[in-house]
mmCIF file of C-alpha atoms in Angstrom:
data_model
loop_
_atom_site.group_PDB
_atom_site.id
_atom_site.type_symbol
_atom_site.label_atom_id
_atom_site.label_comp_id
_atom_site.label_asym_id
_atom_site.label_seq_id
_atom_site.Cartn_x
_atom_site.Cartn_y
_atom_site.Cartn_z
ATOM 1 C CA MET A 281 0.000 0.000 0.000
ATOM 2 C CA SER A 282 1.358 3.461 -0.915
ATOM 3 C CA GLU A 283 2.644 5.738 1.803
ATOM 4 C CA THR A 284 0.593 8.716 2.933
ATOM 5 C CA PHE A 285 2.035 12.215 3.304
ATOM 6 C CA GLY A 286 2.017 11.868 7.100
ATOM 7 C CA GLN A 287 3.787 8.514 7.050
ATOM 8 C CA ALA A 288 6.449 9.780 4.645
ATOM 9 C CA LEU A 289 6.981 12.881 6.753
ATOM 10 C CA ARG A 290 7.510 10.803 9.914
ATOM 11 C CA ARG A 291 9.954 8.489 8.137
ATOM 12 C CA LEU A 292 11.958 11.350 6.664
ATOM 13 C CA ARG A 293 12.091 13.224 9.952
ATOM 14 C CA GLY A 294 13.812 10.243 11.625
ATOM 15 C CA GLU A 295 15.537 11.346 14.839
ATOM 16 C CA LEU A 296 15.009 15.029 14.150
ATOM 17 C CA SER A 297 12.758 16.604 16.752
ATOM 18 C CA LEU A 298 9.467 18.235 15.870
ATOM 19 C CA ARG A 299 10.720 21.476 17.365
ATOM 20 C CA GLU A 300 13.838 21.517 15.180
ATOM 21 C CA LEU A 301 11.877 20.637 12.017
ATOM 22 C CA ALA A 302 9.362 23.352 12.829
ATOM 23 C CA ARG A 303 12.210 25.870 13.172
ATOM 24 C CA ARG A 304 13.786 24.831 9.840
ATOM 25 C CA ALA A 305 10.456 24.870 7.943
ATOM 26 C CA SER A 306 9.105 27.979 9.701
ATOM 27 C CA CYS A 307 5.826 26.354 10.756
ATOM 28 C CA ALA A 308 4.201 25.310 14.034
ATOM 29 C CA LYS A 309 5.304 22.149 15.806
ATOM 30 C CA SER A 310 1.686 21.146 16.498
ATOM 31 C CA TYR A 311 0.894 21.551 12.807
ATOM 32 C CA ILE A 312 3.663 19.096 11.866
ATOM 33 C CA GLY A 313 2.353 16.668 14.484
ATOM 34 C CA ASP A 314 -1.138 16.931 12.944
ATOM 35 C CA LEU A 315 0.305 16.292 9.485
ATOM 36 C CA GLU A 316 2.106 13.158 10.669
ATOM 37 C CA SER A 317 -1.012 11.811 12.385
ATOM 38 C CA GLY A 318 -3.197 12.539 9.358
ATOM 39 C CA ARG A 319 -5.456 14.965 11.199
ATOM 40 C CA ARG A 320 -4.595 17.719 8.720
ATOM 41 C CA ARG A 321 -3.551 17.927 5.090
ATOM 42 C CA PRO A 322 -0.631 20.100 3.934
ATOM 43 C CA SER A 323 -0.841 23.063 1.635
ATOM 44 C CA LEU A 324 1.612 22.973 -1.255
ATOM 45 C CA SER A 325 3.712 25.762 0.294
ATOM 46 C CA VAL A 326 4.057 23.908 3.621
ATOM 47 C CA ALA A 327 4.925 20.666 1.808
ATOM 48 C CA THR A 328 7.612 22.519 -0.143
ATOM 49 C CA ALA A 329 9.099 23.999 3.045
ATOM 50 C CA LEU A 330 9.156 20.610 4.781
ATOM 51 C CA ASP A 331 10.596 18.925 1.689
ATOM 52 C CA SER A 332 13.427 21.463 1.606
ATOM 53 C CA ALA A 333 14.091 21.209 5.350
ATOM 54 C CA LEU A 334 14.344 17.404 5.139
ATOM 55 C CA ARG A 335 16.122 17.347 1.746
ATOM 56 C CA ALA A 336 13.442 14.987 0.468
ATOM 57 C CA ASP A 337 14.135 15.725 -3.217
ATOM 58 C CA GLY A 338 10.481 16.530 -3.978
ATOM 59 C CA GLU A 339 9.011 13.413 -2.386
ATOM 60 C CA LEU A 340 6.766 15.359 0.022
ATOM 61 C CA VAL A 341 5.752 17.845 -2.654
ATOM 62 C CA ALA A 342 4.650 15.010 -4.907
ATOM 63 C CA LEU A 343 2.553 13.438 -2.145
ATOM 64 C CA ALA A 344 0.940 16.780 -1.324
ATOM 65 C CA LYS A 345 -0.131 17.168 -4.950
ATOM 66 C CA VAL A 346 -2.214 13.994 -4.791
ATOM 67 C CA LEU A 347 -5.718 15.396 -4.691
ATOM 68 C CA ALA A 348 -7.774 14.441 -1.684
ATOM 69 C CA PRO A 349 -11.491 13.755 -2.199
ATOM 70 C CA ALA A 350 -13.277 17.092 -2.293
ATOM 71 C CA SER A 351 -15.743 17.723 0.503
ATOM 72 C CA PRO A 352 -19.438 18.026 -0.420
ATOM 73 C CA ASN A 353 -19.431 21.670 0.687
ATOM 74 C CA ARG A 354 -16.478 22.481 -1.560
ATOM 75 C CA VAL A 355 -18.087 20.703 -4.499
ATOM 76 C CA GLU A 356 -21.317 22.620 -3.993
ATOM 77 C CA ALA A 357 -19.438 25.905 -3.658
ATOM 78 C CA LEU A 358 -17.757 25.250 -6.994
ATOM 79 C CA ARG A 359 -21.093 24.516 -8.617
ATOM 80 C CA LEU A 360 -22.713 27.667 -7.224
ATOM 81 C CA GLY A 361 -19.749 29.705 -8.343
ATOM 82 C CA LEU A 362 -20.253 28.517 -11.897
ATOM 83 C CA ILE A 363 -23.984 29.237 -11.717
ATOM 84 C CA ASP A 364 -23.289 32.795 -10.587
ATOM 85 C CA ALA A 365 -20.819 33.250 -13.422
ATOM 86 C CA VAL A 366 -23.284 31.936 -15.996
ATOM 87 C CA ALA A 367 -26.216 33.870 -14.530
ATOM 88 C CA SER A 368 -24.313 37.137 -14.763
ATOM 89 C CA GLY A 369 -24.406 36.947 -18.542
ATOM 90 C CA PRO A 370 -27.391 37.073 -20.900
ATOM 91 C CA MET A 371 -29.780 34.097 -20.791
ATOM 92 C CA SER A 372 -30.066 32.322 -24.134
ATOM 93 C CA ASP A 373 -33.296 30.852 -25.464
ATOM 94 C CA ALA A 374 -31.709 27.421 -25.054
ATOM 95 C CA SER A 375 -31.134 28.075 -21.339
ATOM 96 C CA LEU A 376 -34.725 29.195 -20.868
ATOM 97 C CA ASP A 377 -35.960 26.159 -22.782
ATOM 98 C CA ASP A 378 -33.900 23.961 -20.485
ATOM 99 C CA TRP A 379 -35.603 25.449 -17.426
ATOM 100 C CA ASP A 380 -38.977 24.763 -19.045
ATOM 101 C CA HIS A 381 -37.865 21.173 -19.500
ATOM 102 C CA VAL A 382 -36.817 20.930 -15.834
ATOM 103 C CA VAL A 383 -40.213 22.147 -14.652
ATOM 104 C CA ASP A 384 -42.030 19.829 -17.043
ATOM 105 C CA GLN A 385 -40.073 16.835 -15.715
ATOM 106 C CA HIS A 386 -40.869 17.763 -12.124
ATOM 107 C CA GLY A 387 -44.547 18.105 -13.021
ATOM 108 C CA ARG A 388 -44.566 14.582 -14.415
ATOM 109 C CA ALA A 389 -42.622 13.253 -11.425
ATOM 110 C CA THR A 390 -45.397 14.315 -9.031
ATOM 111 C CA ARG A 391 -47.449 11.438 -10.414
ATOM 112 C CA TYR A 392 -45.045 8.687 -9.363
ATOM 113 C CA ARG A 393 -42.122 9.930 -7.201
ATOM 114 C CA PRO A 394 -42.146 9.762 -3.364
ATOM 115 C CA GLU A 395 -42.653 13.224 -1.917
ATOM 116 C CA ASN A 396 -39.438 13.294 0.150
ATOM 117 C CA GLU A 397 -37.273 12.560 -2.879
ATOM 118 C CA LEU A 398 -39.114 14.979 -5.127
ATOM 119 C CA LEU A 399 -39.022 17.836 -2.620
ATOM 120 C CA GLU A 400 -35.248 17.635 -2.273
ATOM 121 C CA GLU A 401 -34.770 17.918 -6.024
ATOM 122 C CA LEU A 402 -37.406 20.617 -6.418
ATOM 123 C CA THR A 403 -35.957 22.862 -3.741
ATOM 124 C CA GLY A 404 -32.453 22.406 -5.137
ATOM 125 C CA ASP A 405 -33.544 23.475 -8.605
ATOM 126 C CA PHE A 406 -35.619 26.311 -7.183
ATOM 127 C CA ALA A 407 -32.550 27.644 -5.333
ATOM 128 C CA ASP A 408 -30.576 27.615 -8.596
ATOM 129 C CA LEU A 409 -33.389 29.366 -10.439
ATOM 130 C CA SER A 410 -33.517 32.015 -7.711
ATOM 131 C CA ARG A 411 -29.816 32.762 -8.250
ATOM 132 C CA PHE A 412 -30.488 33.308 -11.940
ATOM 133 C CA LEU A 413 -33.461 35.537 -11.136
ATOM 134 C CA SER A 414 -31.376 37.698 -8.796
ATOM 135 C CA LYS A 415 -29.270 38.911 -11.744
ATOM 136 C CA ASN A 416 -30.161 41.619 -14.241
ATOM 137 C CA HIS A 417 -32.044 40.366 -17.285
ATOM 138 C CA SER A 418 -34.127 41.823 -20.065
ATOM 139 C CA PRO A 419 -37.853 42.258 -19.270
ATOM 140 C CA ALA A 420 -38.787 39.422 -21.632
ATOM 141 C CA THR A 421 -36.246 37.038 -20.090
ATOM 142 C CA ARG A 422 -37.242 37.966 -16.545
ATOM 143 C CA LYS A 423 -40.919 37.416 -17.349
ATOM 144 C CA ARG A 424 -40.220 33.980 -18.706
ATOM 145 C CA MET A 425 -38.104 33.065 -15.686
ATOM 146 C CA LEU A 426 -40.813 34.313 -13.319
ATOM 147 C CA ARG A 427 -43.291 32.073 -15.096
ATOM 148 C CA THR A 428 -40.965 29.134 -14.476
ATOM 149 C CA ALA A 429 -40.567 30.160 -10.833
ATOM 150 C CA ALA A 430 -44.354 30.329 -10.402
ATOM 151 C CA TRP A 431 -44.798 26.795 -11.726
ATOM 152 C CA MET A 432 -41.924 25.444 -9.610
ATOM 153 C CA ALA A 433 -43.092 27.123 -6.400
ATOM 154 C CA GLY A 434 -46.526 25.634 -7.028
ATOM 155 C CA LEU A 435 -45.005 22.179 -7.365
ATOM 156 C CA ILE A 436 -43.135 22.629 -4.098
ATOM 157 C CA SER A 437 -46.375 23.604 -2.420
ATOM 158 C CA LEU A 438 -48.204 20.615 -3.867
ATOM 159 C CA THR A 439 -45.462 18.266 -2.659
ATOM 160 C CA ILE A 440 -45.437 19.773 0.838
ATOM 161 C CA LEU A 441 -49.225 19.503 0.939
ATOM 162 C CA ARG A 442 -49.026 15.765 0.299
ATOM 163 C CA MET A 443 -46.522 15.552 3.133
ATOM 164 C CA GLY A 444 -49.175 16.942 5.475
ATOM 165 C CA ASP A 445 -47.909 20.474 6.190
ATOM 166 C CA HIS A 446 -50.877 22.547 5.079
ATOM 167 C CA ARG A 447 -49.585 25.861 6.439
ATOM 168 C CA ALA A 448 -46.229 25.590 4.705
ATOM 169 C CA ALA A 449 -48.032 24.542 1.532
ATOM 170 C CA ARG A 450 -50.146 27.687 1.623
ATOM 171 C CA ARG A 451 -47.075 29.867 2.121
ATOM 172 C CA TRP A 452 -45.517 28.350 -0.991
ATOM 173 C CA PHE A 453 -48.742 28.873 -2.900
ATOM 174 C CA ARG A 454 -48.585 32.536 -1.915
ATOM 175 C CA THR A 455 -45.032 32.643 -3.272
ATOM 176 C CA SER A 456 -46.189 30.997 -6.476
ATOM 177 C CA CYS A 457 -49.067 33.431 -6.712
ATOM 178 C CA SER A 458 -46.730 36.436 -6.331
ATOM 179 C CA ALA A 459 -44.608 35.264 -9.258
ATOM 180 C CA ALA A 460 -47.667 34.430 -11.388
ATOM 181 C CA THR A 461 -49.175 37.859 -10.733
ATOM 182 C CA GLN A 462 -46.063 39.585 -12.059
ATOM 183 C CA VAL A 463 -46.248 37.475 -15.194
ATOM 184 C CA ASP A 464 -49.910 38.449 -15.651
ATOM 185 C CA ASP A 465 -50.848 35.007 -16.977
ATOM 186 C CA SER A 466 -54.404 33.969 -16.051
ATOM 187 C CA SER A 467 -53.803 30.280 -16.812
ATOM 188 C CA ILE A 468 -50.935 30.059 -14.309
ATOM 189 C CA LEU A 469 -52.806 32.077 -11.693
ATOM 190 C CA SER A 470 -55.898 29.894 -12.085
ATOM 191 C CA TRP A 471 -53.766 26.770 -11.606
ATOM 192 C CA VAL A 472 -52.145 28.268 -8.495
ATOM 193 C CA TYR A 473 -55.531 29.159 -6.998
ATOM 194 C CA ALA A 474 -56.799 25.654 -7.725
ATOM 195 C CA GLN A 475 -53.841 24.134 -5.903
ATOM 196 C CA GLU A 476 -54.341 26.498 -2.960
ATOM 197 C CA ALA A 477 -57.964 25.384 -2.785
ATOM 198 C CA TYR A 478 -56.711 21.842 -2.255
ATOM 199 C CA ALA A 479 -54.445 23.052 0.565
ATOM 200 C CA LEU A 480 -57.423 24.704 2.258
ATOM 201 C CA TYR A 481 -59.555 21.605 1.739
ATOM 202 C CA TYR A 482 -57.044 19.220 3.277
ATOM 203 C CA GLY A 483 -56.379 21.737 6.028
ATOM 204 C CA GLY A 484 -60.044 21.606 7.051
ATOM 205 C CA ASP A 485 -61.131 25.033 5.762
ATOM 206 C CA ILE A 486 -63.981 23.782 3.564
ATOM 207 C CA ALA A 487 -65.618 27.169 3.041
ATOM 208 C CA GLY A 488 -62.254 28.696 2.137
ATOM 209 C CA ALA A 489 -61.625 25.845 -0.302
ATOM 210 C CA ILE A 490 -64.940 26.508 -2.053
ATOM 211 C CA ASN A 491 -64.283 30.245 -2.339
ATOM 212 C CA THR A 492 -60.732 29.755 -3.642
ATOM 213 C CA ALA A 493 -61.848 27.085 -6.124
ATOM 214 C CA ARG A 494 -64.471 29.482 -7.454
ATOM 215 C CA ALA A 495 -61.844 32.216 -7.704
ATOM 216 C CA ALA A 496 -59.673 29.873 -9.779
ATOM 217 C CA GLN A 497 -62.575 29.406 -12.184
ATOM 218 C CA GLU A 498 -63.392 33.104 -12.292
ATOM 219 C CA ILE A 499 -59.803 34.128 -13.032
ATOM 220 C CA ALA A 500 -59.726 31.958 -16.137
ATOM 221 C CA ARG A 501 -63.277 32.664 -17.298
ATOM 222 C CA GLY A 502 -63.459 32.095 -21.031
ATOM 223 C CA THR A 503 -59.999 30.510 -21.116
ATOM 224 C CA LYS A 504 -59.393 26.832 -21.743
ATOM 225 C CA CYS A 505 -56.918 25.934 -19.016
ATOM 226 C CA VAL A 506 -56.165 23.239 -16.458
ATOM 227 C CA GLY A 507 -56.917 25.490 -13.477
ATOM 228 C CA VAL A 508 -60.657 25.463 -14.159
ATOM 229 C CA ALA A 509 -60.811 21.717 -14.796
ATOM 230 C CA LEU A 510 -58.794 21.137 -11.608
ATOM 231 C CA SER A 511 -60.710 23.486 -9.306
ATOM 232 C CA ALA A 512 -64.296 22.517 -10.194
ATOM 233 C CA PRO A 513 -63.978 18.904 -8.902
ATOM 234 C CA LEU A 514 -62.363 20.177 -5.713
ATOM 235 C CA GLU A 515 -65.330 22.482 -5.253
ATOM 236 C CA ALA A 516 -67.583 19.440 -5.734
ATOM 237 C CA ARG A 517 -65.724 17.506 -3.046
ATOM 238 C CA ALA A 518 -65.981 20.426 -0.634
ATOM 239 C CA HIS A 519 -69.729 20.795 -1.240
ATOM 240 C CA ALA A 520 -70.123 17.055 -0.712
ATOM 241 C CA ARG A 521 -68.352 17.328 2.641
ATOM 242 C CA LEU A 522 -71.043 19.835 3.629
ATOM 243 C CA GLY A 523 -73.832 17.622 2.270
ATOM 244 C CA HIS A 524 -74.686 19.989 -0.590
ATOM 245 C CA ALA A 525 -75.545 17.397 -3.251
ATOM 246 C CA GLN A 526 -76.894 19.772 -5.906
ATOM 247 C CA ASP A 527 -73.897 22.118 -5.683
ATOM 248 C CA ALA A 528 -71.541 19.138 -5.875
ATOM 249 C CA GLU A 529 -73.274 17.768 -8.975
ATOM 250 C CA ALA A 530 -73.207 21.195 -10.647
ATOM 251 C CA ALA A 531 -69.462 21.513 -10.024
ATOM 252 C CA ILE A 532 -68.835 18.057 -11.498
ATOM 253 C CA GLU A 533 -70.815 19.033 -14.596
ATOM 254 C CA ARG A 534 -68.611 22.132 -15.023
ATOM 255 C CA ALA A 535 -65.541 19.936 -14.674
ATOM 256 C CA GLU A 536 -66.856 17.579 -17.376
ATOM 257 C CA VAL A 537 -67.268 20.508 -19.771
ATOM 258 C CA GLU A 538 -63.852 21.972 -19.008
ATOM 259 C CA LEU A 539 -62.143 18.601 -19.387
ATOM 260 C CA ARG A 540 -63.626 18.171 -22.867
ATOM 261 C CA ASN A 541 -62.235 21.586 -23.817
ATOM 262 C CA LEU A 542 -58.636 20.759 -22.880
ATOM 263 C CA ASP A 543 -56.098 19.810 -25.530
ATOM 264 C CA SER A 544 -54.129 16.569 -25.412
ATOM 265 C CA GLU A 545 -51.088 18.216 -23.791
ATOM 266 C CA SER A 546 -53.266 19.414 -20.903
ATOM 267 C CA THR A 547 -54.686 15.952 -20.201
ATOM 268 C CA GLY A 548 -51.431 14.034 -19.752
ATOM 269 C CA GLU A 549 -49.784 12.601 -16.633
ATOM 270 C CA SER A 550 -48.515 15.722 -14.895
ATOM 271 C CA ALA A 551 -49.309 18.153 -12.123
ATOM 272 C CA PHE A 552 -49.883 20.682 -14.911
ATOM 273 C CA ALA A 553 -52.538 18.529 -16.544
ATOM 274 C CA TYR A 554 -55.949 17.092 -15.689
ATOM 275 C CA ASN A 555 -57.559 13.994 -17.132
ATOM 276 C CA GLU A 556 -60.566 11.729 -16.837
ATOM 277 C CA ALA A 557 -58.893 9.402 -14.328
ATOM 278 C CA GLN A 558 -58.491 12.298 -11.891
ATOM 279 C CA LEU A 559 -62.019 13.534 -12.523
ATOM 280 C CA ARG A 560 -63.461 10.098 -11.758
ATOM 281 C CA PHE A 561 -61.369 9.900 -8.584
ATOM 282 C CA HIS A 562 -62.689 13.286 -7.420
ATOM 283 C CA GLN A 563 -66.244 12.506 -8.494
ATOM 284 C CA GLY A 564 -66.130 9.199 -6.647
ATOM 285 C CA ASN A 565 -64.788 10.937 -3.548
ATOM 286 C CA ALA A 566 -67.625 13.466 -3.640
ATOM 287 C CA LEU A 567 -70.224 10.697 -4.004
ATOM 288 C CA THR A 568 -68.599 8.816 -1.113
ATOM 289 C CA HIS A 569 -69.029 11.846 1.148
ATOM 290 C CA LEU A 570 -72.650 12.170 -0.005
ATOM 291 C CA GLY A 571 -73.310 8.537 0.915
ATOM 292 C CA GLN A 572 -74.132 7.523 -2.666
ATOM 293 C CA THR A 573 -71.968 4.438 -2.309
ATOM 294 C CA GLY A 574 -73.320 2.353 -5.179
ATOM 295 C CA ARG A 575 -72.787 5.068 -7.743
ATOM 296 C CA ALA A 576 -69.475 6.014 -6.144
ATOM 297 C CA TRP A 577 -68.190 2.427 -6.478
ATOM 298 C CA GLU A 578 -68.920 2.359 -10.215
ATOM 299 C CA ILE A 579 -67.113 5.669 -10.737
ATOM 300 C CA GLN A 580 -64.157 4.502 -8.644
ATOM 301 C CA GLU A 581 -63.824 1.309 -10.690
ATOM 302 C CA ARG A 582 -63.680 3.461 -13.813
ATOM 303 C CA ALA A 583 -60.951 5.605 -12.216
ATOM 304 C CA LEU A 584 -58.840 2.535 -11.428
ATOM 305 C CA GLU A 585 -59.174 1.379 -15.035
ATOM 306 C CA LEU A 586 -57.915 4.734 -16.306
ATOM 307 C CA TYR A 587 -54.997 5.373 -13.948
ATOM 308 C CA PRO A 588 -51.513 4.165 -14.974
ATOM 309 C CA THR A 589 -49.973 1.604 -12.648
ATOM 310 C CA ASN A 590 -47.227 3.990 -11.477
ATOM 311 C CA ASP A 591 -49.686 6.578 -10.087
ATOM 312 C CA LEU A 592 -49.592 5.164 -6.585
ATOM 313 C CA THR A 593 -51.019 8.069 -4.588
ATOM 314 C CA ASP A 594 -54.310 8.579 -6.397
ATOM 315 C CA THR A 595 -54.998 4.879 -6.946
ATOM 316 C CA THR A 596 -54.500 4.202 -3.234
ATOM 317 C CA LEU A 597 -56.823 7.058 -2.333
ATOM 318 C CA VAL A 598 -59.449 5.625 -4.683
ATOM 319 C CA ARG A 599 -59.183 2.217 -2.992
ATOM 320 C CA LEU A 600 -59.491 3.815 0.439
ATOM 321 C CA ASP A 601 -62.620 5.625 -0.744
ATOM 322 C CA GLN A 602 -63.950 2.257 -1.884
ATOM 323 C CA ALA A 603 -63.224 0.864 1.571
ATOM 324 C CA ILE A 604 -65.332 3.642 3.105
ATOM 325 C CA CYS A 605 -68.164 2.843 0.682
ATOM 326 C CA LEU A 606 -67.940 -0.833 1.631
ATOM 327 C CA ALA A 607 -67.935 -0.080 5.367
ATOM 328 C CA ARG A 608 -71.695 0.443 5.373
ATOM 329 C CA GLU A 609 -72.274 -3.166 4.367
ATOM 330 C CA ASP A 610 -69.270 -5.172 5.582
ATOM 331 C CA VAL A 611 -66.707 -3.664 7.971
ATOM 332 C CA ALA A 612 -64.475 -6.743 7.761
ATOM 333 C CA ALA A 613 -64.282 -6.568 3.951
ATOM 334 C CA SER A 614 -63.815 -2.797 4.155
ATOM 335 C CA SER A 615 -60.906 -3.157 6.563
ATOM 336 C CA ALA A 616 -59.326 -5.905 4.486
ATOM 337 C CA LEU A 617 -59.537 -3.761 1.340
ATOM 338 C CA ALA A 618 -57.925 -0.771 3.098
ATOM 339 C CA THR A 619 -55.201 -2.964 4.605
ATOM 340 C CA GLU A 620 -54.423 -4.453 1.204
ATOM 341 C CA ALA A 621 -54.252 -0.973 -0.378
ATOM 342 C CA ILE A 622 -51.807 0.341 2.235
ATOM 343 C CA THR A 623 -49.559 -2.717 2.408
ATOM 344 C CA ALA A 624 -49.290 -2.749 -1.394
ATOM 345 C CA LEU A 625 -47.955 0.804 -1.221
ATOM 346 C CA PRO A 626 -44.158 1.113 -0.773
ATOM 347 C CA PRO A 627 -43.359 2.743 2.597
ATOM 348 C CA ALA A 628 -41.840 5.813 0.902
ATOM 349 C CA HIS A 629 -45.245 6.547 -0.662
ATOM 350 C CA ARG A 630 -47.247 6.271 2.576
ATOM 351 C CA SER A 631 -47.553 10.011 2.896
ATOM 352 C CA PRO A 632 -49.581 11.857 5.568
ATOM 353 C CA LEU A 633 -52.197 12.474 2.874
ATOM 354 C CA ILE A 634 -52.627 8.725 2.395
ATOM 355 C CA MET A 635 -52.622 7.943 6.097
ATOM 356 C CA SER A 636 -55.171 10.659 6.809
ATOM 357 C CA ARG A 637 -57.619 8.929 4.473
ATOM 358 C CA ALA A 638 -56.713 5.588 6.070
ATOM 359 C CA ARG A 639 -57.734 7.045 9.430
ATOM 360 C CA ASP A 640 -61.096 7.944 7.872
ATOM 361 C CA VAL A 641 -61.516 4.271 6.989
ATOM 362 C CA VAL A 642 -60.659 3.250 10.545
ATOM 363 C CA ALA A 643 -63.255 5.701 11.867
ATOM 364 C CA SER A 644 -65.887 4.279 9.530
ATOM 365 C CA VAL A 645 -65.374 0.649 10.597
ATOM 366 C CA THR A 646 -65.055 0.975 14.379
ATOM 367 C CA THR A 647 -68.557 2.117 15.249
ATOM 368 C CA GLY A 648 -70.194 -1.226 16.081
ATOM 369 C CA PRO A 649 -70.103 -3.151 19.380
ATOM 370 C CA ARG A 650 -68.193 -6.082 17.850
ATOM 371 C CA VAL A 651 -64.946 -5.405 16.071
ATOM 372 C CA PRO A 652 -63.763 -8.066 13.566
ATOM 373 C CA ILE A 653 -60.089 -9.021 13.470
ATOM 374 C CA GLU A 654 -59.709 -7.290 10.075
ATOM 375 C CA VAL A 655 -60.563 -3.976 11.732
ATOM 376 C CA ASN A 656 -57.932 -4.510 14.425
ATOM 377 C CA LEU A 657 -55.319 -5.373 11.801
ATOM 378 C CA LEU A 658 -56.091 -2.184 9.882
ATOM 379 C CA HIS A 659 -55.947 -0.127 13.059
ATOM 380 C CA GLU A 660 -52.575 -1.607 14.003
ATOM 381 C CA LEU A 661 -51.223 -0.956 10.499
ATOM 382 C CA VAL A 662 -52.252 2.688 10.594
ATOM 383 C CA LEU A 663 -50.826 3.185 14.081
ATOM 384 C CA ALA A 664 -47.527 1.567 13.090
ATOM 385 C CA ALA A 665 -47.248 3.749 9.981
ATOM 386 C CA GLU A 666 -47.934 6.912 11.983
ATOM 387 C CA LYS A 667 -45.336 6.015 14.626
ATOM 388 C CA LYS A 668 -42.755 5.372 11.939
ATOM 389 C CA GLY A 669 -43.611 8.658 10.259
#
């Protein structure tokens, strides 16, 4: 095995004292001791001085030039330095196109990536984008970058929402909204409002969710955009929670119309799109809250047919809704269905959003005097998942 700098230094020093070597090389005795023990690494100037003092004929200098593995902080500092250098110059169309591509990829990833993984990548890219935005750019370039920032901040909010932090999600939606307002793009602003409505809904502010969902539709009035198609079903779900069947049905009808008006790009598998699978999921959820379990089950089966196999979050939520529908007739079968849905989900995907709906299933099956073993198994599974989380 090759000799380290510290080992070579100790061998070359021989009987010479640390004090004497420190005097000859004009450096601290403790520093030389740290070099020999490997606690510190030499600079090239110190290695040269020690090499000369010990007449090592360049041996120590050569060992000092062997690059040590760079620390993560140093690597990141180098990367940020390059970003600052690039951002100081004019942004090319190719660079702006690349940022559009980054956001598009993140939007698609929301459909299948675990939230913890996605959030780390999103926030890293958002930090880089912020460095670019902090530089001086032409109005057209800045507007385009702000549009990208609005989409990305919205994705961060959506991801945080699924992780169960409704307040932080709303703060990020406000950030997204600020960027979208500067861009003056009604389609982005409508999408942001729709996502904020979901944050209010899952945070328990049902009335606020309805008002914000309506605002999302009003902002984009007359415009064919995802925000309207996304917000109308959420409004339906909120009305259903309040028992307002007619309002819920009317909102679903608006969503049906808006979905038919969307182009193919706006109905793909992305956070920036909305499709029939999602509409059937939301419609089935609304019907579940209204107690129309037979109709809800048919709609939910259609949703499961339409969803791709890698969309784990929504398909699990659909199955948990089915478990709630089934609870009215057979609590054991309901519990077994919910248990199967959760255990089939990889642990990284068992987000607070999923487990919150699982708790709703538990509440729906533990009302009778006799509790089947399937109910206890589901309860234990939910408790174990929450403790681990």
